[in-house]
Tab-separated table of C-alpha atoms in Angstrom:
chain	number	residue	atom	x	y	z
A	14	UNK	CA	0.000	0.000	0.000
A	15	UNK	CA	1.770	3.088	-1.217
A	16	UNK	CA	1.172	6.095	0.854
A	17	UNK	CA	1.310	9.343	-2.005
A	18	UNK	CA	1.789	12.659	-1.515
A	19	UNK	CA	-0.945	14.649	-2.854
A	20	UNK	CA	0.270	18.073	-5.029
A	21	UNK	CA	-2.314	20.834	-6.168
A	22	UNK	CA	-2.710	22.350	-9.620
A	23	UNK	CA	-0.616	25.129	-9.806
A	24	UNK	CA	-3.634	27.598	-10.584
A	25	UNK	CA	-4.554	26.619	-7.059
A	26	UNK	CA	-7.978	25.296	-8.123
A	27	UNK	CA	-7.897	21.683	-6.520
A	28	UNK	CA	-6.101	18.092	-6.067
A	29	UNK	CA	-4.709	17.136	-10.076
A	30	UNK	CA	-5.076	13.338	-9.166
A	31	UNK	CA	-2.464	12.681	-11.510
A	32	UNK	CA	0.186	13.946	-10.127
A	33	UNK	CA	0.214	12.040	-7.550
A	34	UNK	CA	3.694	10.840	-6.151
A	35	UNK	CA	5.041	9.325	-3.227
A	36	UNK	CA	6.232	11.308	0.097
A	37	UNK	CA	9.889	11.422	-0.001
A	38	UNK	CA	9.439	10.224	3.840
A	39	UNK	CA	7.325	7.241	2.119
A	40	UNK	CA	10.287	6.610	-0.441
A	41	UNK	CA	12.952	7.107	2.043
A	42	UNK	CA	11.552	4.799	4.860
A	43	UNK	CA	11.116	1.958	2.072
A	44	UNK	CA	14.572	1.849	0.293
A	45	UNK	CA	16.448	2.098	3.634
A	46	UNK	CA	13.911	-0.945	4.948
A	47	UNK	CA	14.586	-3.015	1.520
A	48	UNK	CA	17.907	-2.637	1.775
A	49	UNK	CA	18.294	-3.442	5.775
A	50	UNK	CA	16.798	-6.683	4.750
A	51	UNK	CA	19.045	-7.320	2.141
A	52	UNK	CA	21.793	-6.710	4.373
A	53	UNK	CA	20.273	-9.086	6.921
A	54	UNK	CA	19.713	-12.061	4.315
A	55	UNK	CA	23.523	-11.523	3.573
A	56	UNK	CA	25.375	-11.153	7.099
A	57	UNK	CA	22.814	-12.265	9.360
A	58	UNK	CA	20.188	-14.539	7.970
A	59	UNK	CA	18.629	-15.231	11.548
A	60	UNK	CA	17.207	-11.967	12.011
A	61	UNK	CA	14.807	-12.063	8.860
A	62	UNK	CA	14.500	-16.148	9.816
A	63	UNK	CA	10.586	-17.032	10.400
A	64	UNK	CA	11.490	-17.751	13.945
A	65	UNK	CA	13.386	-14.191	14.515
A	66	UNK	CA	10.450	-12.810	12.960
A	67	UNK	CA	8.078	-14.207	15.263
A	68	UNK	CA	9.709	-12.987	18.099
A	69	UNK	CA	10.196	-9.472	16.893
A	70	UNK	CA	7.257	-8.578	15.041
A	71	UNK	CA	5.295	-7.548	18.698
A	72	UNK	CA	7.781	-5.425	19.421
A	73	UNK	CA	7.697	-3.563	16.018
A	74	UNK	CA	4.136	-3.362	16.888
A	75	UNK	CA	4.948	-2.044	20.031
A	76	UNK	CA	6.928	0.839	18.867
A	77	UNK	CA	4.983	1.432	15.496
A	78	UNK	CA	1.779	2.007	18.054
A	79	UNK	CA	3.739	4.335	20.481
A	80	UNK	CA	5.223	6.034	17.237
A	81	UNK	CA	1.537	6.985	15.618
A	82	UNK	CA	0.676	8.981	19.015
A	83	UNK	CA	3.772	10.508	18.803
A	84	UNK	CA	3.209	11.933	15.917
A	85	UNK	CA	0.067	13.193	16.646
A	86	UNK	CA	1.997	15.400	18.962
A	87	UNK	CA	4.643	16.445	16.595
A	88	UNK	CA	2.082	17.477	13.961
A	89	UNK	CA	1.122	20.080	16.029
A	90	UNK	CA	5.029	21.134	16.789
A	91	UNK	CA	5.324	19.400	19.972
A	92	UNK	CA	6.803	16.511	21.925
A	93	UNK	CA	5.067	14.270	24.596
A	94	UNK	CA	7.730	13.277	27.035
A	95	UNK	CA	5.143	11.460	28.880
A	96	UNK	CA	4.939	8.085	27.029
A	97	UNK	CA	7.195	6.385	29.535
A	98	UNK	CA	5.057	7.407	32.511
A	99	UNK	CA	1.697	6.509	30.275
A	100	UNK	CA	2.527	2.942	28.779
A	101	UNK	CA	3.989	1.951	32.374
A	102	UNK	CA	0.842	3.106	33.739
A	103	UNK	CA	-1.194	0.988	31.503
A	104	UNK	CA	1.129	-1.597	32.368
A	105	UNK	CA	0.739	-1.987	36.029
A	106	UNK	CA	-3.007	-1.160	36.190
A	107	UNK	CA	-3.420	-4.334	33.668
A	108	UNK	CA	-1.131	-6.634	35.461
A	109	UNK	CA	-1.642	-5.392	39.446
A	110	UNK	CA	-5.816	-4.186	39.630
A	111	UNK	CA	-6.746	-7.632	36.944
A	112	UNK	CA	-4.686	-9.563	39.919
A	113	UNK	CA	-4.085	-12.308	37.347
A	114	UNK	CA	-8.305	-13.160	37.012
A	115	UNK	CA	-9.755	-12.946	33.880
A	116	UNK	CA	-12.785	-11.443	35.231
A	117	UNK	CA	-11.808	-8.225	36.434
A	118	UNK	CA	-9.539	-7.553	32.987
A	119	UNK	CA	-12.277	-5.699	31.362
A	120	UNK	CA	-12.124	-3.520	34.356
A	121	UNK	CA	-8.524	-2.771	34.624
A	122	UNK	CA	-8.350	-2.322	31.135
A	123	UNK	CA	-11.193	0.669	31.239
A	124	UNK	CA	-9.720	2.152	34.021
A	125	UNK	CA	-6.024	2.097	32.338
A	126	UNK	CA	-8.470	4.107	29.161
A	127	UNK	CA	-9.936	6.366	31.957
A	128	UNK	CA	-6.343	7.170	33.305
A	129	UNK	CA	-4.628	7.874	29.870
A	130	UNK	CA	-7.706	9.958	29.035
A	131	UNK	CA	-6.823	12.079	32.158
A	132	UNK	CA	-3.365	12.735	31.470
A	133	UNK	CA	-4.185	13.701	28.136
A	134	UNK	CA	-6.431	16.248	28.839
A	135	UNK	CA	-4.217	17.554	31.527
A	136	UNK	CA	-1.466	17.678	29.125
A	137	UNK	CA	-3.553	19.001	26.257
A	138	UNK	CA	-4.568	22.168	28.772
A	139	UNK	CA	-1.463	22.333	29.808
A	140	UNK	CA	0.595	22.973	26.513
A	141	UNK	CA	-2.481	23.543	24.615
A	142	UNK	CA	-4.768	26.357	26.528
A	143	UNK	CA	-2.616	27.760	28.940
A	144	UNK	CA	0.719	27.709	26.048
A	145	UNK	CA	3.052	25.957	28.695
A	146	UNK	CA	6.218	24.306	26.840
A	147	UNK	CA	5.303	20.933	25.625
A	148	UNK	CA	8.718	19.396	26.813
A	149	UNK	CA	8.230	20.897	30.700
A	150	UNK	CA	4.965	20.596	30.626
A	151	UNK	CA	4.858	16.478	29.816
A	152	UNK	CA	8.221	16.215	31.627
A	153	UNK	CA	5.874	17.056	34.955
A	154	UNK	CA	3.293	14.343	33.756
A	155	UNK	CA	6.055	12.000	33.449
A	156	UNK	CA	6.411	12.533	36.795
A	157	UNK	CA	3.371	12.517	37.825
A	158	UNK	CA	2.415	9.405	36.195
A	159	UNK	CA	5.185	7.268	37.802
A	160	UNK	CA	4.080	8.374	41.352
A	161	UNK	CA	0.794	6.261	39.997
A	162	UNK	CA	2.636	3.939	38.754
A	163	UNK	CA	4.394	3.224	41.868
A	164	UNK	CA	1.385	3.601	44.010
A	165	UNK	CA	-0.422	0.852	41.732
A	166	UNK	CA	2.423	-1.647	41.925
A	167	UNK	CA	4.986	-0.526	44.666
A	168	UNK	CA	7.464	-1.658	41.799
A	169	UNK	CA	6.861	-5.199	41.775
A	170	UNK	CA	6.148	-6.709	38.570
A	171	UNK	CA	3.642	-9.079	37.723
A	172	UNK	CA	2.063	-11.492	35.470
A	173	UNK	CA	-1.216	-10.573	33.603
A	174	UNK	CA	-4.198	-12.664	33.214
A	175	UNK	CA	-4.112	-15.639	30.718
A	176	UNK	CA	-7.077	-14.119	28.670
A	177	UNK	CA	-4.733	-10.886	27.920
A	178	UNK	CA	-1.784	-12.931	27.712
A	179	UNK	CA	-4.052	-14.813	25.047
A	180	UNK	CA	-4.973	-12.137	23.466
A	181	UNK	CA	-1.768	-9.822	23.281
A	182	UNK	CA	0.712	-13.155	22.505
A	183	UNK	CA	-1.381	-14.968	20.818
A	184	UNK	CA	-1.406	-14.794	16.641
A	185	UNK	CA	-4.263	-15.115	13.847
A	186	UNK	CA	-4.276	-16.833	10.553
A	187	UNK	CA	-0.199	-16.921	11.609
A	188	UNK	CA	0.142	-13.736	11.845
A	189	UNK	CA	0.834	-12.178	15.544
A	190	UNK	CA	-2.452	-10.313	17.096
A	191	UNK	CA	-0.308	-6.929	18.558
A	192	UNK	CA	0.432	-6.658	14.500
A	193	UNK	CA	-2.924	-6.629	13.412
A	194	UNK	CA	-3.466	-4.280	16.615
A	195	UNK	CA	-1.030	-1.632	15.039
A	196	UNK	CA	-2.095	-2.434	11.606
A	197	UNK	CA	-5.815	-1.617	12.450
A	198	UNK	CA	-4.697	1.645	14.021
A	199	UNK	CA	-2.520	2.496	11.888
A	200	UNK	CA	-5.632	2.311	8.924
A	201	UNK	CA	-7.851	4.171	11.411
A	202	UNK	CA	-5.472	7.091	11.750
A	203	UNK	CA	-4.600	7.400	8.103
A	204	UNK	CA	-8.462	7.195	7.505
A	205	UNK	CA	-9.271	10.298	9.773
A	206	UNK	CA	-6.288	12.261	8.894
A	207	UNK	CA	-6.254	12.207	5.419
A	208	UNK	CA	-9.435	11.416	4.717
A	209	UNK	CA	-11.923	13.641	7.346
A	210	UNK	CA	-12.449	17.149	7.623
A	211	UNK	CA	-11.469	16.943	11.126
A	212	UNK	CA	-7.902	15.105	9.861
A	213	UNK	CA	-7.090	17.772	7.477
A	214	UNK	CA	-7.977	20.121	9.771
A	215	UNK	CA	-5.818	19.118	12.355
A	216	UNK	CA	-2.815	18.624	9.572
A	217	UNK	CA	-3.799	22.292	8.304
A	218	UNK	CA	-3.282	23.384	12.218
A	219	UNK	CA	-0.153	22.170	12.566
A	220	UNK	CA	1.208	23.363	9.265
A	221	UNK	CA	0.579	26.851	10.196
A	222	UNK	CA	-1.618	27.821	13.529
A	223	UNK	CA	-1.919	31.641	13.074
A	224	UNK	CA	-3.574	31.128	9.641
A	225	UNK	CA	-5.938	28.090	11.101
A	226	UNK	CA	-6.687	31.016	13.464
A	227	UNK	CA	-7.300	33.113	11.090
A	228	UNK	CA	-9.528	31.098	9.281
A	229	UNK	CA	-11.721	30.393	12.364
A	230	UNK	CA	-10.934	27.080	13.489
A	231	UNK	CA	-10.177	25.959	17.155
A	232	UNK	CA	-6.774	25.984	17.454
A	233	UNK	CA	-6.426	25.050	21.018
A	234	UNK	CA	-8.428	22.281	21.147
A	235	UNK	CA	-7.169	20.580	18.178
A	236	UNK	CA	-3.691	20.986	19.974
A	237	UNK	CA	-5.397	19.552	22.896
A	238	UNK	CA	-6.600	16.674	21.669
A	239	UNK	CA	-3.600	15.345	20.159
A	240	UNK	CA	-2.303	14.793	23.895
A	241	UNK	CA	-5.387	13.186	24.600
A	242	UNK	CA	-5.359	10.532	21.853
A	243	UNK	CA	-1.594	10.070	22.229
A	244	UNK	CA	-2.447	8.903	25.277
A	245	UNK	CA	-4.814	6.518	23.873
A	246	UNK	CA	-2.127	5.337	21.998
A	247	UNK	CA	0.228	4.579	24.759
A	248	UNK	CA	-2.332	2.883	26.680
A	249	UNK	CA	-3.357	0.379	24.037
A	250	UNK	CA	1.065	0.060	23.427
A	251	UNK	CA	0.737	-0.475	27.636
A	252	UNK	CA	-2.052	-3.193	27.805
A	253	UNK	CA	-0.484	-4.981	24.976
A	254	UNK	CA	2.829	-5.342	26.559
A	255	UNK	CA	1.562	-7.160	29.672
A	256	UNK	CA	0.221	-9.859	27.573
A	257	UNK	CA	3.084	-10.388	25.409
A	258	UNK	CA	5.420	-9.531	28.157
A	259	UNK	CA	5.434	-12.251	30.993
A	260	UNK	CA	5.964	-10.713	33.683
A	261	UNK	CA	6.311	-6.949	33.064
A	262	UNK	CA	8.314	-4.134	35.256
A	263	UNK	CA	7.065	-1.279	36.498
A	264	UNK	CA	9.261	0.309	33.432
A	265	UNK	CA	8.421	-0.945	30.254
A	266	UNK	CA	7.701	2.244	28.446
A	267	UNK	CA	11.256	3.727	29.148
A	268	UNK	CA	13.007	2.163	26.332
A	269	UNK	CA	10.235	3.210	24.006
A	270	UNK	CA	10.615	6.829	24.171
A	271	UNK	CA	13.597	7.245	21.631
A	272	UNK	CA	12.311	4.876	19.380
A	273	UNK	CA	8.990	6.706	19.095
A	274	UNK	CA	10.597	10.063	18.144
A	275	UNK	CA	13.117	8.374	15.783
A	276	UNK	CA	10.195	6.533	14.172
A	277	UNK	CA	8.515	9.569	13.749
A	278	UNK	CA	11.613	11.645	12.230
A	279	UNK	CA	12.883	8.872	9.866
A	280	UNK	CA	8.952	8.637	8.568
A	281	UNK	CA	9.297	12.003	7.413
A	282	UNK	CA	7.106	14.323	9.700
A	283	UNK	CA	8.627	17.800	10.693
A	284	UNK	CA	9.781	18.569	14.126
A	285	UNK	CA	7.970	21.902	13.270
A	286	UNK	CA	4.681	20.464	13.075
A	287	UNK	CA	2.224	19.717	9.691
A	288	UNK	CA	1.358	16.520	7.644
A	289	UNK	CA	1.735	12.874	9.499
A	290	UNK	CA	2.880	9.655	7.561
A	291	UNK	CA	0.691	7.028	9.300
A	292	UNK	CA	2.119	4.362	7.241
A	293	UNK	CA	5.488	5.458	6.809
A	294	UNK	CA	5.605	6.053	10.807
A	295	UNK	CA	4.538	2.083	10.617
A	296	UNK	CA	7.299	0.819	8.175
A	297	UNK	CA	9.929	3.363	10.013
A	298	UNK	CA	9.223	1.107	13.574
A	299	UNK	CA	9.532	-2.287	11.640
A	300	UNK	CA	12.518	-0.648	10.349
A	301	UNK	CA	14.431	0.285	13.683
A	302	UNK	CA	13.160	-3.020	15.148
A	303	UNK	CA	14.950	-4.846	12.392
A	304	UNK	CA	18.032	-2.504	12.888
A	305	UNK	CA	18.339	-3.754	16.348
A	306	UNK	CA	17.645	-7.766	16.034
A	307	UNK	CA	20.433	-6.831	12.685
A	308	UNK	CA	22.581	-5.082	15.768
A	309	UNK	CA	22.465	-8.238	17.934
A	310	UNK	CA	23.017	-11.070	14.834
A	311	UNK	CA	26.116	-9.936	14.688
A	312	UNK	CA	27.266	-9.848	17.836
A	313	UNK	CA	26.602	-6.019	19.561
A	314	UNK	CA	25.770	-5.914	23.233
A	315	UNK	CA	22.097	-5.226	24.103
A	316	UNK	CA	23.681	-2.437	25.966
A	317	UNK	CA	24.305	0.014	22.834
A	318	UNK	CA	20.881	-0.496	21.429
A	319	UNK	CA	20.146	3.194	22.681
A	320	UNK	CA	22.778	4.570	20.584
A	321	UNK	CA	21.715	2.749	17.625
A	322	UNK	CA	18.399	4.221	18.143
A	323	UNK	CA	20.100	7.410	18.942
A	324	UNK	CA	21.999	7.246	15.590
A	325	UNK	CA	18.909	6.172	13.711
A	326	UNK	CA	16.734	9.499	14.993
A	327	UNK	CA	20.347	11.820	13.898
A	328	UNK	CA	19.792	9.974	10.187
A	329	UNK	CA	16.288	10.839	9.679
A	330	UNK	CA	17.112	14.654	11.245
A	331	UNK	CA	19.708	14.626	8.749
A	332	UNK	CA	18.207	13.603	5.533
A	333	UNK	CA	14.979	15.836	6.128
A	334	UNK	CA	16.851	18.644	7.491
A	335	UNK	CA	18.415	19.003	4.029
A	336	UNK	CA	14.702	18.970	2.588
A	337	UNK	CA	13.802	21.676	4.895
A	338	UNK	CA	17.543	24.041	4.063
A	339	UNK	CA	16.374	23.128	0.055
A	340	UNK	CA	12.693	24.253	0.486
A	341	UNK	CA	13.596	27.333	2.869
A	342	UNK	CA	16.736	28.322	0.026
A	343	UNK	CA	13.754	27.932	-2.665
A	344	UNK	CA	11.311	29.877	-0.623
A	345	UNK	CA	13.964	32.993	0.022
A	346	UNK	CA	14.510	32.746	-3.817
A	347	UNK	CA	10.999	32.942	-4.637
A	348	UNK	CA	10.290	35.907	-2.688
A	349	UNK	CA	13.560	37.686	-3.767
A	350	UNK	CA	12.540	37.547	-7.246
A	351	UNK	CA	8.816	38.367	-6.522
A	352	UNK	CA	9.959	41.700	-4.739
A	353	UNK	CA	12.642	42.410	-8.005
A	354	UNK	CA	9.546	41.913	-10.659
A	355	UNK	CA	7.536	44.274	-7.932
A	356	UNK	CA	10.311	47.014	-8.543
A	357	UNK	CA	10.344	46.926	-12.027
């Protein structure tokens, strides 16, 4: 499924369908994934073996969830340092309140929802309303979340229920349930972005706020709301960890911070906010999964998998940044020779 980049006539008059072309972020993402498998099959057949697969695909899943919220938040020019504190939350509310009985799961998984819904509003007001800094702002959640996190599970881990575990671990027609999971998210966001009034709104937003405000719509609450379903996201990355995870830590969504911004940069979505690449963001997170199983194939300690990650997120900050220098360079041409034909 190719995700295309959608250009309008130059007279400004609507969509010209055929000139239609894929996202550079789309065309990026792909050749650097094609060609990390081809390096795999060469040097280190085991990681793209049916059995490596198996055991990596859910935590692809994992990150390619976590990664779609995250983006939601960059659109609008944020960042949501909160993920940790939310998917750990999810975590131990599943695993502790559930106490391993299948009967009060349903429970513990709407009061994980309830929870996330919280912080996101909290975090949405907070950056969104009253125009706090989206980095201290979610860096106070963080916080704030853990102290629940800790109060839930006094930092014991424990094992889930065997329905979730069931459910979370558990695959369908072959294929591994937390996949589908992401993959029917993953359709549902690309639906309402790109395909809603509401989704183009909220891409329009982030392009450029003080025009949005200009042309009427509700800034702040569109900004809002992207905490609050980023959230959402997190908690369904949360509950599905404590099924496919034994027995879960108290930590589980520290290691998935990086990767969520990295899968968001290398998909192709500005730091300063505008258009999301649902799909991209998807293939990006199988990507840097892959990187890693590549990473330990041949023999590098689990220990550097940060920097990996790390170097992964400097790539994609590279290769776009040049798109943004190009674009800014044509922009400051543009004008220059606008304002000359003005003169004359």
């Amino acid at each position: 499924m190719a995700q295309y980049q959608q250009i309008a006539g130059q007279d400004g008059s609507g969509l010209d369908l055929r000139s239609l072309k894929p996202a550079r972020g789309f065309v990026t993402v792909v050749i650097s994934t094609m060609a990390l498998v081809a390096v795999c099959a060469i040097f280190a057949p085991s990681a793209i073996s049916a059995g490596g697969l198996a055991g990596s695909l859910p935590f692809a899943a994992i990150i390619a969830i976590v990664g779609l919220g995250q983006m939601l938040v960059v659109q609008q020019g944020g960042f949501d340092l909160s993920l940790a504190g939310g998917v750990s939350l999810a975590v131990v509310i599943t695993t502790h309140m559930s106490g391993g009985d299948d009967a009060q799961l349903l429970g513990s998984i709407a009061f994980a929802f309830g929870c996330a819904v919280v912080a996101g509003v909290v975090n949405g007001v907070l950056v969104g309303v009253l125009r706090l800094n989206a980095i201290v702002a979610t860096i106070g959640m963080n916080a704030l979340l853990y102290g629940a996190v800790f109060a839930v599970s006094g930092g014991v881990p424990r094992i889930t229920t065997p329905l979730m575990s069931q459910i979370a671990a558990g695959k369908t027609l072959g294929i591994p349930n937390s996949v589908l999971f992401a993959l029917g998210i993953m359709l549902l966001v690309s639906f309402v972005l790109k395909k809603t009034v509401i989704g183009r709104r909220f891409e329009a937003i982030g392009a450029n706020p003080a025009a949005a405000h200009a042309a009427g719509l509700k800034v702040q609450l569109y900004q809002a709301m992207a905490y609050v379903f980023a959230q959402l996201h997190y908690c369904v990355a949360g509950i599905l960890i404590s099924g496919i995870t034994r027995e879960p830590t108290a930590f589980q969504g520290d290691s998935l911070l990086l990767p969520s911004v990295a899968v968001v940069v290398l998909a192709g979505t500005s730091l300063l906010g505008g258009r999301g690449f649902p799909i991209s963001t998807v293939i990006a997170a199988f990507f840097l999964n892959q990187l890693s199983q590549f990473a330990l194939a041949v023999g590098v300690p689990f220990s550097a998998q940060t920097i990996i990650q790390a170097l992964a997120l400097v790539f994609g900050i590279g290769v776009y940044s040049l798109r943004w220098k190009q674009a800014a360079t044509k922009r400051a041409l543009k004008s220059k020779t606008e304002e000359t034909d003005n003169e004359v």
